[in-house]
CSV table of C-alpha atoms and ligand atoms in Angstrom, one decimal:
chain,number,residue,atom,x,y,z
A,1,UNK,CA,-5.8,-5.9,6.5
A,2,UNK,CA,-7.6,-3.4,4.0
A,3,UNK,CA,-6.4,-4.4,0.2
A,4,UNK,CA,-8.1,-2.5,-2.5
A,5,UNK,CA,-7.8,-4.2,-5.6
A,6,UNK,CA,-7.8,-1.9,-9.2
A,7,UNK,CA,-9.2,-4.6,-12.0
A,8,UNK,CA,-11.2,-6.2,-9.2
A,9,UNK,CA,-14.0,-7.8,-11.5
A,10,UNK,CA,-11.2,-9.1,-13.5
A,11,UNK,CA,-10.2,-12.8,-14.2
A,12,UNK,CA,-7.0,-12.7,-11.6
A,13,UNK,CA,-8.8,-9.5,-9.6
A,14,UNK,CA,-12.1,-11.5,-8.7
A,15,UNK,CA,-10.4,-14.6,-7.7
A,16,UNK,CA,-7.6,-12.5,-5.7
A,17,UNK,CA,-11.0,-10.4,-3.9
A,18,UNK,CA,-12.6,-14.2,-3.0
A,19,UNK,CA,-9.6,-15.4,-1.7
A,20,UNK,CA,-9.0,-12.2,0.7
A,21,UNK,CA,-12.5,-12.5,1.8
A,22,UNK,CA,-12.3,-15.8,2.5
A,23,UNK,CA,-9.2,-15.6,4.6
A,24,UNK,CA,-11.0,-12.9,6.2
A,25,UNK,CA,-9.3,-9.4,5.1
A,26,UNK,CA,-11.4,-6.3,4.0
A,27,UNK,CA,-11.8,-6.4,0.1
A,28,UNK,CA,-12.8,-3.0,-2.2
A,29,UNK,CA,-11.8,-2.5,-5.6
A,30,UNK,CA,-12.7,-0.8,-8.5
A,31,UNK,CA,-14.7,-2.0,-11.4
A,32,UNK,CA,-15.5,-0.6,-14.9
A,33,UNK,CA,-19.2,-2.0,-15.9
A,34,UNK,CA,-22.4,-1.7,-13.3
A,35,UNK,CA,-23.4,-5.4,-13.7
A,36,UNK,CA,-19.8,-6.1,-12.1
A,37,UNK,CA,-20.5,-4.8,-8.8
A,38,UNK,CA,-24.2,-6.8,-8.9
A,39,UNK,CA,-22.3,-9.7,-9.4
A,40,UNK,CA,-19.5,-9.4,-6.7
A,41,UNK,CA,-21.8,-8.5,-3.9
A,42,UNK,CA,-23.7,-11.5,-4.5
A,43,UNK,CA,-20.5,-13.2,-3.7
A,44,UNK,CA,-20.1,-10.6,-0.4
A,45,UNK,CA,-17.3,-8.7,-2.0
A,46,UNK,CA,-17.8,-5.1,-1.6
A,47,UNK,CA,-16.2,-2.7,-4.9
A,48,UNK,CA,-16.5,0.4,-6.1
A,49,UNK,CA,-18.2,1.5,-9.2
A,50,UNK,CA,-15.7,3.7,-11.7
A,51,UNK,CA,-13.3,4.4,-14.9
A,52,UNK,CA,-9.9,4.1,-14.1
A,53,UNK,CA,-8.9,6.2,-17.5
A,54,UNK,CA,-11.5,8.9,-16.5
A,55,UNK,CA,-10.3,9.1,-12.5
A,56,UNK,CA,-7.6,11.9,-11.7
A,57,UNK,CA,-5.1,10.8,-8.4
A,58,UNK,CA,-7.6,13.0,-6.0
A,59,UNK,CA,-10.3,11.2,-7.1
A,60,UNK,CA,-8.7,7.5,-6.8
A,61,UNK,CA,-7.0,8.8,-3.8
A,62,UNK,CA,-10.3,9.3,-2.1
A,63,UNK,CA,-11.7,5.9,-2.5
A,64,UNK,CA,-8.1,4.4,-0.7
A,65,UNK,CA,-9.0,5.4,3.1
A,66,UNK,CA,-7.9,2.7,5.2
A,67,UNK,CA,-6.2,0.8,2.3
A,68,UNK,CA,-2.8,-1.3,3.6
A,69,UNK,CA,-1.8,-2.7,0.1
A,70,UNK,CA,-3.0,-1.4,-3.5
A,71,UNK,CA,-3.4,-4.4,-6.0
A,72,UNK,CA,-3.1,-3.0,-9.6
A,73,UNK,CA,-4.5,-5.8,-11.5
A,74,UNK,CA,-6.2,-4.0,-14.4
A,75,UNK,CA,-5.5,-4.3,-17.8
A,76,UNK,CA,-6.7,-3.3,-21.4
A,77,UNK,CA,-6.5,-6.2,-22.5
A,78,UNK,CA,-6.3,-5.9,-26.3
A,79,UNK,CA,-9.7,-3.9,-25.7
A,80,UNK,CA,-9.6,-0.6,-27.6
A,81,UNK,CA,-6.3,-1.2,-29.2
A,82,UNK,CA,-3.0,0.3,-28.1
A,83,UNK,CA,-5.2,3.7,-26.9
A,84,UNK,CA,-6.5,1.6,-24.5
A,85,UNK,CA,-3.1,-0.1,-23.7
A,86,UNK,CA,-1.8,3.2,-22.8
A,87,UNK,CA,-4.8,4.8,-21.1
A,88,UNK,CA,-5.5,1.5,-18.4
A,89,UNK,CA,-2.0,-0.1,-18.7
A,90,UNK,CA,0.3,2.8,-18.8
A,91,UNK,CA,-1.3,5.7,-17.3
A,92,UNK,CA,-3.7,4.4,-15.0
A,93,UNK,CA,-0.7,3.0,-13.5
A,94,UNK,CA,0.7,6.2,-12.9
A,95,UNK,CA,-2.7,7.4,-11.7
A,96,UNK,CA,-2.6,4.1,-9.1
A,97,UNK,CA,1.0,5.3,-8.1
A,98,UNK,CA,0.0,8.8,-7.7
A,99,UNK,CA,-3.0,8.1,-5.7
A,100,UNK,CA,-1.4,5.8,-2.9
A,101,UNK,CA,1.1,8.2,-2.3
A,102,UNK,CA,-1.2,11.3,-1.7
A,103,UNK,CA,-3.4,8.3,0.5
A,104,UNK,CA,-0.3,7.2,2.2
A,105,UNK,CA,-0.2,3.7,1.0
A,106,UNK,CA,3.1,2.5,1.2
A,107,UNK,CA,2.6,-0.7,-0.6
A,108,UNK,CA,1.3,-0.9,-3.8
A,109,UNK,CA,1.5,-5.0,-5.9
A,110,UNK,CA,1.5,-4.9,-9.6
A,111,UNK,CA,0.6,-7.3,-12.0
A,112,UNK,CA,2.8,-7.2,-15.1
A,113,UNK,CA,4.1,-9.5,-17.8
A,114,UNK,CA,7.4,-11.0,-18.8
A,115,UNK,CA,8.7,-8.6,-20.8
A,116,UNK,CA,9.7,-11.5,-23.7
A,117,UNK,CA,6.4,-13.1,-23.5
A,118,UNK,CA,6.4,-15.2,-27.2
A,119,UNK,CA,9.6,-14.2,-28.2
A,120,UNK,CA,10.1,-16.3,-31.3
A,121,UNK,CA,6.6,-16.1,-32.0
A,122,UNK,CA,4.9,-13.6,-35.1
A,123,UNK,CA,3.3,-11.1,-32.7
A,124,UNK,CA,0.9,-7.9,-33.7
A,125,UNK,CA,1.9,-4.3,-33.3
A,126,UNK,CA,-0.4,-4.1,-30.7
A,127,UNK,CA,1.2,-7.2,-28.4
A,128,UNK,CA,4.3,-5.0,-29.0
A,129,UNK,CA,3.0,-2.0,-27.6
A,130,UNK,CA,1.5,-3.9,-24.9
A,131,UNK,CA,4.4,-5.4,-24.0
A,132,UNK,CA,6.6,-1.8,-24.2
A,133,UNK,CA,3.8,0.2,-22.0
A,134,UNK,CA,4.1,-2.5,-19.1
A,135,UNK,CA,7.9,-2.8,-18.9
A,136,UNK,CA,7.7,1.3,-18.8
A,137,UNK,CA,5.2,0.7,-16.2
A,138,UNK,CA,7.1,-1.6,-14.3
A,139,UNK,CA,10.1,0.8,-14.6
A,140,UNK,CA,8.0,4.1,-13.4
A,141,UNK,CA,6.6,2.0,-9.9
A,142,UNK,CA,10.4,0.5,-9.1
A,143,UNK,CA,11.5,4.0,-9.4
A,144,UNK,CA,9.2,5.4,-6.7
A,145,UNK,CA,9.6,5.1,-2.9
A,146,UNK,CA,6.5,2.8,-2.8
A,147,UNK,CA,6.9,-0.7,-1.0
A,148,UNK,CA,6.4,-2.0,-4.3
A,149,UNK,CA,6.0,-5.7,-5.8
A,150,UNK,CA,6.1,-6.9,-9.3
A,151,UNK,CA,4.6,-9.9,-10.1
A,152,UNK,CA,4.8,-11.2,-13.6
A,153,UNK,CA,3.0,-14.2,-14.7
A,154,UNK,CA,3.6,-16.2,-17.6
A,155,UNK,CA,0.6,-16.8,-20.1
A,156,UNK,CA,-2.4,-16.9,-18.2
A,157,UNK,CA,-5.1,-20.0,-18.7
A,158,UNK,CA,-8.4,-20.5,-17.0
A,159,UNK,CA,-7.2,-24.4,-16.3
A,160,UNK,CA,-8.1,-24.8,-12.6
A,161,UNK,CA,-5.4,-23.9,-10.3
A,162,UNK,CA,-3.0,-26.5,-9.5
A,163,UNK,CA,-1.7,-24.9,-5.7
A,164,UNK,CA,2.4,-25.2,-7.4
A,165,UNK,CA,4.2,-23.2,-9.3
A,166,UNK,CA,8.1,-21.2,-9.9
A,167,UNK,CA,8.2,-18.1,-8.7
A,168,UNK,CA,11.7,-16.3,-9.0
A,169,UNK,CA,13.3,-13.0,-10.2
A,170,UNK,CA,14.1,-14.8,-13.6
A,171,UNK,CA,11.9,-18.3,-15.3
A,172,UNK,CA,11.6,-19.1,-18.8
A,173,UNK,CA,8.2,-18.0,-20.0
A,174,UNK,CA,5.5,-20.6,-19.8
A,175,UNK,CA,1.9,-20.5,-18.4
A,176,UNK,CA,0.3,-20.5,-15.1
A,177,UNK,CA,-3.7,-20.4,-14.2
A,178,UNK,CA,-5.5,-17.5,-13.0
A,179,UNK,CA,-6.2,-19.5,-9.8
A,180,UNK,CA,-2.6,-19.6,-9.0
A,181,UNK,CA,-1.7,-16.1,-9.5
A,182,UNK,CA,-4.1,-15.3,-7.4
A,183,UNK,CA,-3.2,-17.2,-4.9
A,184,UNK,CA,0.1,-16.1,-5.2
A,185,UNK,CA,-1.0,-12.0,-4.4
A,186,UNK,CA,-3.0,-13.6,-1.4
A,187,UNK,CA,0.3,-14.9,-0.1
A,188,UNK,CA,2.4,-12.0,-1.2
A,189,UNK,CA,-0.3,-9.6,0.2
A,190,UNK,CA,0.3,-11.5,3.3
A,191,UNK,CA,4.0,-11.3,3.4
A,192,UNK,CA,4.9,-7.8,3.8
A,193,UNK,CA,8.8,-8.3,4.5
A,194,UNK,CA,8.5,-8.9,0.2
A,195,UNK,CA,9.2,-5.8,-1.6
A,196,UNK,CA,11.4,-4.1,-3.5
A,197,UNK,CA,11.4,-7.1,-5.8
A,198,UNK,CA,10.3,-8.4,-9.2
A,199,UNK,CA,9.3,-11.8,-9.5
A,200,UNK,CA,8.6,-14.0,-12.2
A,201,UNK,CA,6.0,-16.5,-11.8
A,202,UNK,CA,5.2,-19.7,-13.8
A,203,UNK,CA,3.9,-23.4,-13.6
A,204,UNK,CA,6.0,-25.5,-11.1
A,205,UNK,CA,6.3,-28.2,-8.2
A,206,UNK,CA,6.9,-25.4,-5.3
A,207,UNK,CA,3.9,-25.3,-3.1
A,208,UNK,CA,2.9,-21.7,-3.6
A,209,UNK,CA,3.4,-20.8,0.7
A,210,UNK,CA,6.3,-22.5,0.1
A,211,UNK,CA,7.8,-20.9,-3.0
A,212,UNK,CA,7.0,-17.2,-1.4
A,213,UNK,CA,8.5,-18.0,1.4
A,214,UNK,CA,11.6,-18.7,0.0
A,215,UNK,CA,11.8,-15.4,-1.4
A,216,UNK,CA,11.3,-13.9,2.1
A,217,UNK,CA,15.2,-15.3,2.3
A,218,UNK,CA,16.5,-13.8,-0.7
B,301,NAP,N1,-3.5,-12.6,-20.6
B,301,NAP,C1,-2.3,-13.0,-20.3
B,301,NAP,O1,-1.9,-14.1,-20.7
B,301,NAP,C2,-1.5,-12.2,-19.3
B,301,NAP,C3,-0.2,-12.7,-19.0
B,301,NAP,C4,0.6,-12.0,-18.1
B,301,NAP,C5,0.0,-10.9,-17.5
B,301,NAP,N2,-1.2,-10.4,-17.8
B,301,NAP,C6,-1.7,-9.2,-17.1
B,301,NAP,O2,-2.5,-9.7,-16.0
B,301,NAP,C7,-3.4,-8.7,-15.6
B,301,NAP,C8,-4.7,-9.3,-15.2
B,301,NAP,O3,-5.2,-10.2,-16.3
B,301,NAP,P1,-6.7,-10.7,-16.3
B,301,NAP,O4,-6.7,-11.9,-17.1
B,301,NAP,O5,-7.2,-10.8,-14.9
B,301,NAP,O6,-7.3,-9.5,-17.1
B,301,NAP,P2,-8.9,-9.2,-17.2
B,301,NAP,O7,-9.7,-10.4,-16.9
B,301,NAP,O8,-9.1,-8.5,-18.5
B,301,NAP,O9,-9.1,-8.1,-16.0
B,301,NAP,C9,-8.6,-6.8,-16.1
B,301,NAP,C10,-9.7,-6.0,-15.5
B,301,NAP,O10,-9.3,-4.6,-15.7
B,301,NAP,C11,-10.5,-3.9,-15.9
B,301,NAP,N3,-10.3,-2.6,-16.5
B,301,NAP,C12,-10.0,-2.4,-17.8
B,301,NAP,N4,-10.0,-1.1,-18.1
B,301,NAP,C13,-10.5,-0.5,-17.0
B,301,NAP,C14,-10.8,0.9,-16.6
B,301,NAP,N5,-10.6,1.9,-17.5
B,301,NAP,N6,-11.3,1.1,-15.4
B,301,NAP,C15,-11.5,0.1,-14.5
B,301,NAP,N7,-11.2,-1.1,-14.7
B,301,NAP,C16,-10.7,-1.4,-16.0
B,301,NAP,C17,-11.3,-4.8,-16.8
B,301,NAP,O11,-12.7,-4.4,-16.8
B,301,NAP,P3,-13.7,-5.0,-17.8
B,301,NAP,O12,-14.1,-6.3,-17.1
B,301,NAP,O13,-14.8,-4.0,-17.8
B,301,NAP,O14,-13.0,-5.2,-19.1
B,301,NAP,C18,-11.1,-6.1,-16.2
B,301,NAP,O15,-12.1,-6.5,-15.2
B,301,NAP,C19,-3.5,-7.7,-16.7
B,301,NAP,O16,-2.8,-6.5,-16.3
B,301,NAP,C20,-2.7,-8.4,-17.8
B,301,NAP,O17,-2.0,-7.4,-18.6
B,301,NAP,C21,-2.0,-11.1,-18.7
């Protein structure tokens, strides 16, 4: 299987790539800064160099040949404020979207958040607007005729992965380790009768083979 991961130098987008290596699938992925890609081949994981905000469809399109499932795993991340938000979160979404449908990729996995991540909590105007361009970005992918998945984890640690988790359409909002949500794409890259589904993932006691397949019956 050919998965081409968008955010691939990223905390949850480099682990995902290592894991798919490993279990021997065809990795590529695009990655902003040049030392990235140094750094990933040393591990044998092949990316592409390139700006998601400054790639049009055509462009993005072309570097999908062969691709089975689009990973969107890219994020802002507080970098560059809410333009930022809106340019990599928002519309590079829709740039993703756009892309594996001219490339004919039917499925296309997105990682998103919970939606009331820190409710309760004092949170900036820019965690706000965070928080409203992914729920519209959830809302454009379930509304196309993609194959889609969206995967939203709680609040993600570096802790090392732990192998069990929750994962259900609704959880209460805790954390869960990068490790784990990786692990988690692996196995929901590798379970194509998922789709059409949102799924909330958090710490838990479900082994994480376990806990997807159990959605598989839903
Ligand atoms: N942090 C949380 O608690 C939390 C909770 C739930 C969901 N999430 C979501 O989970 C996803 C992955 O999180 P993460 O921790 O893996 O984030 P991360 O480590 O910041 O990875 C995101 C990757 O996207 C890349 N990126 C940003 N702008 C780009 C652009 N214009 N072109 C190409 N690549 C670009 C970043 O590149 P650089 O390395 O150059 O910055 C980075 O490698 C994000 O979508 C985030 O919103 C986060």
């Amino acid at each position: 299987m050919k998965v081409f991961i968008v955010g691939i130098a990223g905390g949850v987008g480099s682990r995902l790539a290592r894991l798919l290596t490993a279990a021997g699938d065809r990795v590529d992925g695009l990655y902003r800064r040049p030392e990235q890609g140094e750094h990933l081949a040393t591990e044998g994981i092949h990316a592409t160099h390139g700006d998601l905000t400054r790639l049009d469809a055509p462009a993005l399109a072309d570097l999908l040949h062969g691709t089975d499932v689009l990973v969107f795993a890219a994020g802002a991340g507080g970098e560059g404020g809410t333009t930022a938000t809106t340019a990599v979160d928002g519309t590079g979404l829709t740039t993703a979207i756009e892309a594996a449908t001219r490339a004919g990729i039917h499925r296309l996995l997105l990682v998103s958040v919970f939606p009331e991540a820190w409710r309760g909590r004092e949170v900036s105007d820019t965690f706000e607007h965070y928080i409203d361009v992914k729920k519209k970005a959830d809302a454009e992918l379930a509304a196309t005729d993609l194959d889609w998945t969206i995967l939203r984890p709680a609040a993600l640690t570096d802790t090392p992965g732990t192998g069990r988790i929750s994962l259900a359409p609704a959880l209460v909002h805790t954390d869960i380790t990068r490790d784990d949500v990786a692990a988690v794409l692996a196995e929901l890259v590798h379970t194509p009768q998922i789709h059409h589904r949102i799924l909330e993932l958090a710490q838990g006691p479900h082994p994480i083979a376990d806990a997807v397949r159990r959605q598989t019956r839903n």
